[in-house]
Structures are given as C-alpha cells and as structure tokens.
PDB file of C-alpha atoms in Angstrom:
ATOM      1  CA  GLN A1416      -0.063   0.047  -0.031  1.00 63.00           C
ATOM      2  CA  SER A1417       1.478   3.270  -1.029  1.00 78.00           C
ATOM      3  CA  ALA A1418       1.726   6.284   1.285  1.00 89.00           C
ATOM      4  CA  LEU A1419      -0.822   9.010   0.820  1.00 96.00           C
ATOM      5  CA  THR A1420       0.538  12.132  -0.992  1.00 97.00           C
ATOM      6  CA  GLN A1421       0.882  15.370   0.903  1.00 98.00           C
ATOM      7  CA  PRO A1422       2.801  18.472  -0.394  1.00 97.00           C
ATOM      8  CA  PRO A1423       6.105  18.821   1.618  1.00 97.00           C
ATOM      9  CA  SER A1424       5.476  22.405   2.601  1.00 97.00           C
ATOM     10  CA  ALA A1425       2.686  25.029   3.089  1.00 97.00           C
ATOM     11  CA  SER A1426       2.936  28.530   4.510  1.00 96.00           C
ATOM     12  CA  GLY A1427       0.751  31.501   5.365  1.00 96.00           C
ATOM     13  CA  SER A1428       0.762  34.740   7.330  1.00 96.00           C
ATOM     14  CA  PRO A1429      -0.949  35.167  10.680  1.00 97.00           C
ATOM     15  CA  GLY A1430      -4.548  35.591  10.203  1.00 97.00           C
ATOM     16  CA  GLN A1431      -4.690  33.911   6.874  1.00 97.00           C
ATOM     17  CA  SER A1432      -6.185  30.616   5.905  1.00 97.00           C
ATOM     18  CA  VAL A1433      -4.169  27.692   4.509  1.00 98.00           C
ATOM     19  CA  THR A1434      -5.441  24.433   3.113  1.00 98.00           C
ATOM     20  CA  MET A1435      -3.308  21.131   3.043  1.00 98.00           C
ATOM     21  CA  SER A1436      -4.160  18.290   0.751  1.00 98.00           C
ATOM     22  CA  CYS A1437      -3.910  14.465   1.216  1.00 98.00           C
ATOM     23  CA  THR A1438      -4.319  12.437  -1.934  1.00 98.00           C
ATOM     24  CA  GLY A1439      -4.904   8.696  -2.068  1.00 97.00           C
ATOM     25  CA  THR A1440      -7.032   6.352  -4.075  1.00 95.00           C
ATOM     26  CA  SER A1441     -10.500   4.878  -4.110  1.00 94.00           C
ATOM     27  CA  SER A1442      -9.146   2.033  -1.958  1.00 94.00           C
ATOM     28  CA  ASP A1443      -8.319   4.382   0.957  1.00 95.00           C
ATOM     29  CA  VAL A1444      -9.209   8.033   1.188  1.00 96.00           C
ATOM     30  CA  GLY A1445     -11.985   7.812  -1.498  1.00 96.00           C
ATOM     31  CA  GLY A1446     -13.437   4.615  -0.170  1.00 95.00           C
ATOM     32  CA  TYR A1447     -13.834   5.315   3.548  1.00 96.00           C
ATOM     33  CA  ASN A1448     -14.586   8.236   5.886  1.00 96.00           C
ATOM     34  CA  TYR A1449     -11.759   7.230   8.051  1.00 97.00           C
ATOM     35  CA  VAL A1450      -9.386  10.143   7.324  1.00 97.00           C
ATOM     36  CA  SER A1451      -7.531  11.691  10.275  1.00 98.00           C
ATOM     37  CA  TRP A1452      -5.068  14.522  10.581  1.00 98.00           C
ATOM     38  CA  TYR A1453      -2.297  14.946  13.149  1.00 98.00           C
ATOM     39  CA  GLN A1454      -0.119  17.903  14.251  1.00 98.00           C
ATOM     40  CA  GLN A1455       3.279  17.274  15.369  1.00 98.00           C
ATOM     41  CA  THR A1456       5.887  19.764  16.796  1.00 97.00           C
ATOM     42  CA  PRO A1457       9.600  18.877  17.195  1.00 95.00           C
ATOM     43  CA  GLY A1458      10.324  16.452  19.846  1.00 94.00           C
ATOM     44  CA  LYS A1459       6.668  15.746  20.632  1.00 96.00           C
ATOM     45  CA  ALA A1460       4.163  12.979  20.068  1.00 97.00           C
ATOM     46  CA  PRO A1461       1.492  13.650  17.315  1.00 97.00           C
ATOM     47  CA  LYS A1462      -1.771  15.224  18.355  1.00 98.00           C
ATOM     48  CA  LEU A1463      -5.195  14.316  16.743  1.00 97.00           C
ATOM     49  CA  MET A1464      -6.691  17.291  15.106  1.00 97.00           C
ATOM     50  CA  ILE A1465      -9.365  15.778  12.924  1.00 97.00           C
ATOM     51  CA  TYR A1466     -10.915  12.242  12.639  1.00 97.00           C
ATOM     52  CA  GLU A1467     -13.471  10.622  10.423  1.00 97.00           C
ATOM     53  CA  VAL A1468     -12.762  13.335   7.849  1.00 97.00           C
ATOM     54  CA  THR A1469     -14.615  16.283   9.621  1.00 97.00           C
ATOM     55  CA  LYS A1470     -14.797  15.602  13.320  1.00 97.00           C
ATOM     56  CA  ARG A1471     -12.819  17.631  15.833  1.00 97.00           C
ATOM     57  CA  PRO A1472     -11.716  16.157  19.130  1.00 95.00           C
ATOM     58  CA  SER A1473     -12.593  18.072  22.245  1.00 94.00           C
ATOM     59  CA  GLY A1474     -10.066  20.854  22.803  1.00 95.00           C
ATOM     60  CA  VAL A1475      -9.030  21.448  19.201  1.00 97.00           C
ATOM     61  CA  PRO A1476      -9.742  24.942  18.132  1.00 96.00           C
ATOM     62  CA  ASP A1477     -12.627  25.333  15.544  1.00 96.00           C
ATOM     63  CA  ARG A1478     -10.055  27.093  13.275  1.00 97.00           C
ATOM     64  CA  PHE A1479      -9.193  23.569  12.200  1.00 98.00           C
ATOM     65  CA  SER A1480     -11.537  21.899   9.793  1.00 98.00           C
ATOM     66  CA  GLY A1481     -11.459  18.727   7.527  1.00 98.00           C
ATOM     67  CA  SER A1482     -13.110  17.815   4.241  1.00 98.00           C
ATOM     68  CA  LYS A1483     -12.988  15.320   1.517  1.00 98.00           C
ATOM     69  CA  SER A1484     -13.695  15.275  -2.167  1.00 97.00           C
ATOM     70  CA  GLY A1485     -13.203  12.107  -4.137  1.00 97.00           C
ATOM     71  CA  ASN A1486      -9.791  10.662  -3.369  1.00 97.00           C
ATOM     72  CA  THR A1487      -8.395  13.829  -1.806  1.00 98.00           C
ATOM     73  CA  ALA A1488      -8.943  14.966   1.790  1.00 98.00           C
ATOM     74  CA  SER A1489      -8.055  18.470   3.062  1.00 98.00           C
ATOM     75  CA  LEU A1490      -7.203  20.163   6.289  1.00 98.00           C
ATOM     76  CA  THR A1491      -7.889  23.852   6.530  1.00 98.00           C
ATOM     77  CA  VAL A1492      -6.457  26.037   9.202  1.00 98.00           C
ATOM     78  CA  SER A1493      -8.175  29.455   9.369  1.00 97.00           C
ATOM     79  CA  GLY A1494      -6.946  32.551  11.242  1.00 96.00           C
ATOM     80  CA  LEU A1495      -3.368  31.201  11.292  1.00 97.00           C
ATOM     81  CA  GLN A1496      -1.509  31.618  14.508  1.00 97.00           C
ATOM     82  CA  ALA A1497       2.240  31.281  15.200  1.00 97.00           C
ATOM     83  CA  GLU A1498       1.480  28.197  17.333  1.00 96.00           C
ATOM     84  CA  ASP A1499       0.089  26.378  14.281  1.00 97.00           C
ATOM     85  CA  GLU A1500       3.554  26.001  12.885  1.00 97.00           C
ATOM     86  CA  ALA A1501       4.118  22.223  12.840  1.00 98.00           C
ATOM     87  CA  ASP A1502       4.221  19.162  10.679  1.00 98.00           C
ATOM     88  CA  TYR A1503       0.814  17.803   9.720  1.00 98.00           C
ATOM     89  CA  TYR A1504       0.134  14.315   8.743  1.00 98.00           C
ATOM     90  CA  CYS A1505      -2.889  12.687   7.294  1.00 98.00           C
ATOM     91  CA  THR A1506      -3.990   9.035   7.583  1.00 98.00           C
ATOM     92  CA  SER A1507      -6.586   6.767   5.955  1.00 97.00           C
ATOM     93  CA  TYR A1508      -7.895   3.310   6.602  1.00 96.00           C
ATOM     94  CA  ALA A1509      -7.047   1.125   3.500  1.00 94.00           C
ATOM     95  CA  GLY A1510      -9.786  -1.527   3.513  1.00 89.00           C
ATOM     96  CA  GLY A1511      -8.250  -3.866   0.942  1.00 85.00           C
ATOM     97  CA  SER A1512      -5.336  -4.464   3.163  1.00 85.00           C
ATOM     98  CA  ASN A1513      -7.073  -3.654   6.447  1.00 90.00           C
ATOM     99  CA  THR A1514      -4.288  -1.322   7.342  1.00 94.00           C
ATOM    100  CA  LEU A1515      -3.718   2.331   8.144  1.00 96.00           C
ATOM    101  CA  ILE A1516      -1.555   4.410   5.842  1.00 96.00           C
ATOM    102  CA  PHE A1517       0.071   7.749   6.537  1.00 97.00           C
ATOM    103  CA  GLY A1518       0.950  10.590   4.192  1.00 97.00           C
ATOM    104  CA  GLY A1519       4.517  11.958   4.072  1.00 97.00           C
ATOM    105  CA  GLY A1520       3.563  15.013   6.005  1.00 97.00           C
ATOM    106  CA  THR A1521       3.372  18.744   5.258  1.00 98.00           C
ATOM    107  CA  LYS A1522       5.534  21.299   7.111  1.00 98.00           C
ATOM    108  CA  LEU A1523       3.359  24.322   7.812  1.00 98.00           C
ATOM    109  CA  THR A1524       5.273  27.604   8.222  1.00 97.00           C
ATOM    110  CA  VAL A1525       3.603  30.656   9.744  1.00 96.00           C
ATOM    111  CA  LEU A1526       5.417  33.589   8.123  1.00 93.00           C
TER     112      LEU A1526
ATOM    113  CA  GLU B 828      -6.407  11.724  32.603  1.00 95.00           C
ATOM    114  CA  VAL B 829      -5.614   9.304  29.755  1.00 96.00           C
ATOM    115  CA  GLN B 830      -1.855   8.186  29.917  1.00 98.00           C
ATOM    116  CA  LEU B 831       0.222   5.911  27.702  1.00 98.00           C
ATOM    117  CA  VAL B 832       3.739   5.155  28.647  1.00 98.00           C
ATOM    118  CA  GLU B 833       5.977   3.097  26.511  1.00 98.00           C
ATOM    119  CA  SER B 834       9.116   1.320  27.690  1.00 97.00           C
ATOM    120  CA  GLY B 835      11.514  -1.302  26.513  1.00 97.00           C
ATOM    121  CA  GLY B 836      13.419   0.452  23.891  1.00 97.00           C
ATOM    122  CA  GLY B 837      17.097   0.237  23.440  1.00 97.00           C
ATOM    123  CA  LEU B 838      20.086  -0.757  21.368  1.00 98.00           C
ATOM    124  CA  VAL B 839      19.838  -4.165  19.631  1.00 98.00           C
ATOM    125  CA  GLN B 840      21.859  -5.844  17.053  1.00 97.00           C
ATOM    126  CA  PRO B 841      20.552  -6.560  13.480  1.00 98.00           C
ATOM    127  CA  GLY B 842      18.757  -9.883  13.583  1.00 97.00           C
ATOM    128  CA  GLY B 843      17.926  -9.550  17.337  1.00 98.00           C
ATOM    129  CA  SER B 844      14.749  -9.188  19.224  1.00 98.00           C
ATOM    130  CA  LEU B 845      13.030  -6.608  21.443  1.00 98.00           C
ATOM    131  CA  LYS B 846       9.758  -6.474  23.274  1.00 98.00           C
ATOM    132  CA  LEU B 847       8.139  -2.983  23.880  1.00 98.00           C
ATOM    133  CA  SER B 848       5.367  -2.348  26.399  1.00 98.00           C
ATOM    134  CA  CYS B 849       2.674   0.259  26.546  1.00 98.00           C
ATOM    135  CA  ALA B 850       1.180   0.951  29.945  1.00 98.00           C
ATOM    136  CA  ALA B 851      -2.266   2.463  29.762  1.00 98.00           C
ATOM    137  CA  SER B 852      -4.250   4.378  32.477  1.00 97.00           C
ATOM    138  CA  GLY B 853      -7.229   6.727  32.729  1.00 97.00           C
ATOM    139  CA  PHE B 854      -9.590   4.883  30.379  1.00 97.00           C
ATOM    140  CA  THR B 855     -11.109   1.455  29.952  1.00 97.00           C
ATOM    141  CA  PHE B 856      -8.189  -0.272  28.285  1.00 97.00           C
ATOM    142  CA  SER B 857     -10.058  -3.545  27.809  1.00 97.00           C
ATOM    143  CA  ALA B 858     -12.659  -1.846  25.638  1.00 96.00           C
ATOM    144  CA  SER B 859     -10.134  -0.030  23.376  1.00 97.00           C
ATOM    145  CA  SER B 860      -8.116  -1.022  20.369  1.00 97.00           C
ATOM    146  CA  MET B 861      -4.511  -0.037  20.311  1.00 98.00           C
ATOM    147  CA  HIS B 862      -2.054   1.008  17.593  1.00 98.00           C
ATOM    148  CA  TRP B 863       1.643   1.090  17.220  1.00 98.00           C
ATOM    149  CA  VAL B 864       3.239   3.883  15.117  1.00 98.00           C
ATOM    150  CA  ARG B 865       6.957   4.484  14.475  1.00 98.00           C
ATOM    151  CA  GLN B 866       9.092   7.461  13.287  1.00 98.00           C
ATOM    152  CA  ALA B 867      12.656   7.338  12.139  1.00 97.00           C
ATOM    153  CA  SER B 868      14.720  10.281  12.962  1.00 96.00           C
ATOM    154  CA  GLY B 869      13.863  13.256  10.652  1.00 95.00           C
ATOM    155  CA  LYS B 870      11.250  11.170   8.807  1.00 96.00           C
ATOM    156  CA  GLY B 871       7.546  10.853   8.789  1.00 96.00           C
ATOM    157  CA  LEU B 872       5.118   8.662  10.808  1.00 97.00           C
ATOM    158  CA  GLU B 873       4.659   5.007   9.759  1.00 97.00           C
ATOM    159  CA  TRP B 874       1.884   2.812  10.922  1.00 97.00           C
ATOM    160  CA  VAL B 875       3.143  -0.593  12.441  1.00 98.00           C
ATOM    161  CA  GLY B 876      -0.030  -2.364  13.545  1.00 97.00           C
ATOM    162  CA  ARG B 877      -3.108  -2.628  15.574  1.00 97.00           C
ATOM    163  CA  ILE B 878      -4.813  -4.965  17.988  1.00 97.00           C
ATOM    164  CA  ARG B 879      -8.499  -4.913  18.684  1.00 96.00           C
ATOM    165  CA  ASN B 880     -10.300  -5.651  21.940  1.00 96.00           C
ATOM    166  CA  ARG B 881     -11.702  -8.901  23.243  1.00 96.00           C
ATOM    167  CA  ALA B 882     -15.129  -8.238  21.680  1.00 96.00           C
ATOM    168  CA  ASN B 883     -13.224  -8.345  18.445  1.00 94.00           C
ATOM    169  CA  SER B 884     -11.365 -11.415  19.226  1.00 96.00           C
ATOM    170  CA  TYR B 885      -8.110  -9.438  19.792  1.00 97.00           C
ATOM    171  CA  ALA B 886      -7.668  -9.369  15.987  1.00 96.00           C
ATOM    172  CA  THR B 887      -4.404  -7.942  14.752  1.00 97.00           C
ATOM    173  CA  SER B 888      -3.266  -6.269  11.524  1.00 96.00           C
ATOM    174  CA  TYR B 889       0.236  -5.122  10.485  1.00 97.00           C
ATOM    175  CA  ALA B 890       2.007  -3.024   7.931  1.00 96.00           C
ATOM    176  CA  ALA B 891       3.651  -5.008   5.163  1.00 95.00           C
ATOM    177  CA  SER B 892       7.094  -3.805   6.223  1.00 96.00           C
ATOM    178  CA  VAL B 893       6.729  -5.678   9.491  1.00 97.00           C
ATOM    179  CA  ARG B 894       4.360  -8.516   8.959  1.00 97.00           C
ATOM    180  CA  GLY B 895       5.755 -11.847   9.954  1.00 97.00           C
ATOM    181  CA  ARG B 896       8.435 -10.242  12.157  1.00 98.00           C
ATOM    182  CA  PHE B 897       6.407  -8.188  14.611  1.00 98.00           C
ATOM    183  CA  THR B 898       3.612  -9.353  16.867  1.00 98.00           C
ATOM    184  CA  ILE B 899       1.203  -7.171  18.860  1.00 98.00           C
ATOM    185  CA  SER B 900      -0.390  -8.530  21.967  1.00 98.00           C
ATOM    186  CA  ARG B 901      -2.089  -7.179  25.008  1.00 98.00           C
ATOM    187  CA  ASP B 902      -2.824  -8.070  28.718  1.00 98.00           C
ATOM    188  CA  ASP B 903      -6.122  -6.484  29.785  1.00 97.00           C
ATOM    189  CA  SER B 904      -5.650  -7.487  33.372  1.00 97.00           C
ATOM    190  CA  ASP B 905      -2.454  -5.293  33.334  1.00 97.00           C
ATOM    191  CA  ASN B 906      -3.773  -2.574  31.039  1.00 98.00           C
ATOM    192  CA  THR B 907      -0.784  -3.163  28.849  1.00 98.00           C
ATOM    193  CA  ALA B 908      -0.032  -3.485  25.106  1.00 98.00           C
ATOM    194  CA  TYR B 909       3.092  -5.047  23.757  1.00 98.00           C
ATOM    195  CA  LEU B 910       5.072  -5.075  20.537  1.00 98.00           C
ATOM    196  CA  GLN B 911       7.311  -8.019  20.033  1.00 98.00           C
ATOM    197  CA  MET B 912       9.937  -7.264  17.393  1.00 98.00           C
ATOM    198  CA  ASN B 913      11.898 -10.090  15.931  1.00 98.00           C
ATOM    199  CA  ARG B 914      14.524 -10.339  13.146  1.00 98.00           C
ATOM    200  CA  LEU B 915      15.261  -6.679  13.564  1.00 98.00           C
ATOM    201  CA  LYS B 916      16.757  -4.659  10.642  1.00 98.00           C
ATOM    202  CA  THR B 917      18.663  -1.438  10.722  1.00 98.00           C
ATOM    203  CA  GLU B 918      15.674   0.196   9.006  1.00 97.00           C
ATOM    204  CA  ASP B 919      13.493  -0.618  12.010  1.00 98.00           C
ATOM    205  CA  THR B 920      15.476   2.128  13.954  1.00 98.00           C
ATOM    206  CA  ALA B 921      12.826   4.630  15.173  1.00 98.00           C
ATOM    207  CA  VAL B 922      10.858   6.156  17.946  1.00 98.00           C
ATOM    208  CA  TYR B 923       7.927   3.747  18.546  1.00 98.00           C
ATOM    209  CA  TYR B 924       4.626   5.179  19.856  1.00 98.00           C
ATOM    210  CA  CYS B 925       1.595   3.427  21.139  1.00 98.00           C
ATOM    211  CA  ALA B 926      -1.761   5.162  20.718  1.00 98.00           C
ATOM    212  CA  ARG B 927      -5.407   4.528  21.570  1.00 97.00           C
ATOM    213  CA  SER B 928      -7.602   3.816  18.527  1.00 95.00           C
ATOM    214  CA  THR B 929     -10.782   5.531  17.665  1.00 90.00           C
ATOM    215  CA  ASN B 930     -12.224   4.248  14.316  1.00 85.00           C
ATOM    216  CA  TRP B 931      -8.819   4.040  12.656  1.00 89.00           C
ATOM    217  CA  GLY B 932      -7.759   7.265  14.200  1.00 91.00           C
ATOM    218  CA  CYS B 933      -5.269   7.691  17.134  1.00 95.00           C
ATOM    219  CA  ASP B 934      -6.714  10.058  19.857  1.00 95.00           C
ATOM    220  CA  TYR B 935      -4.057   9.616  22.610  1.00 97.00           C
ATOM    221  CA  TRP B 936      -0.446   8.896  22.193  1.00 98.00           C
ATOM    222  CA  GLY B 937       2.439   7.923  24.582  1.00 98.00           C
ATOM    223  CA  GLN B 938       5.674   9.811  24.503  1.00 97.00           C
ATOM    224  CA  GLY B 939       7.586   7.118  22.569  1.00 97.00           C
ATOM    225  CA  THR B 940      10.500   4.848  23.153  1.00 98.00           C
ATOM    226  CA  LEU B 941      13.556   4.786  20.990  1.00 98.00           C
ATOM    227  CA  VAL B 942      14.658   1.555  19.328  1.00 98.00           C
ATOM    228  CA  THR B 943      18.147   1.468  17.687  1.00 98.00           C
ATOM    229  CA  VAL B 944      19.154  -1.391  15.522  1.00 98.00           C
ATOM    230  CA  SER B 945      22.877  -1.332  14.914  1.00 97.00           C
ATOM    231  CA  SER B 946      25.969  -3.487  15.216  1.00 95.00           C
TER     232      SER B 946
END
C-alpha cells in the first residue's frame, strides 16, 4: 500500500487561511470516511486534530476543519497563529489490506 | 487523565529481538483497540499495526514492512499492550509510539520509546 501524497510544505501569514491536501485512491481516502489529521511539533508526540474526515476532538480549536472530495482529503487552518507552525500528517484506513496508511507530512510555516 | 507510557526501547543488533510495552491508564483499556506507530529520525510517521479488543477477538493487523516479524499482543488484566519485534533490521530504527484507537484514528499517544538497531 503506497503512502498518501501530501505536499512537503505550506505557508501563510498570521490571520490567513491555509489548506493542506492529502491524496490517496478509491481504496483508501476515497473509499472510507476514516481520514484523520495529526499535528506534530519537534520532539513531541503527534496530536489528533481531525478524525473521520470532519470531526474535531474536544479541545481542538474550530479554526481547524477537515473535508474530503473524491480521493483527496483536506485540512484547513483558518486565522493562522504562530503556534500552528508544525508538521501535519494525514492518515486513512485502507480497506483492501485492512491497514492504516500515513501521508508523508506537510511542514506548515507561519510567516 | 488518559496516559500511555511506552518502555523497553534500546540498542539491539541486527537480527535480534526486542519487546516494547505500553502501559495504559485513565480509560477502559479492555474496551479499546491499540495502535503502534513509528518514526525514524527526521522522517514521517509510519503505522506498524493494531490490536483490537476482546469483543473483536483481539484481531491484529500489520503493515507489510513488519508483517511476519512483529507481533502485537495485550494483557487486559495489566492494562498493557506489547510489541514483540523479531529479526530486527537497521531500517527498524525509530521512535515507537503506542496510541489509543478511535475508528482508525489515534486519539491519545504515548511519549515514545527509541529503538536503535545497529551492530
């Protein structure tokens, strides 16, 4: 099972919105609503930001939102803040192999 | 408060074995599925495998890269999940995280334990 495709970098200025993509296939992203997004800062464990495509865990700011269209999922961060600077990873359930696959990660820079 | 604490990492020679533990507290461990995820230094996250709960017959699934070499197990009486790693390769060197599963997402993570495979 190949990794999901994420752009290596994204950036935006404070207050702006940025959208990060995560592209898979009909066997993973497109076939199931089990896409999650994680935020990771250096030296720390990942933190769940979005699960089941659009759901936000308790405590995650509503500036973070998820969506999906076809085989591509997206994470949008609105009203960018300096603290949002981190690596963001997407995952999807892959039904054919009953596995979880990660994207390569996107490094978000707040300018 | 949900807590996951990994232990058992260390230095091991290629071809060797190591068993990691993940001690859980603050939630009903026996009702939860658990994932293992790893991250090589400076690299992205890689899913290792998952073990389901008793209601789902403790079913396991693994990434192709570790299938046949790694085994996930659990002891619900001790609130602990395990990752037995055999026939280790240098490319298995990574920080290993355990995480609680929520419908193929991971909602709580441990702090990770470092495994180094080197001669």
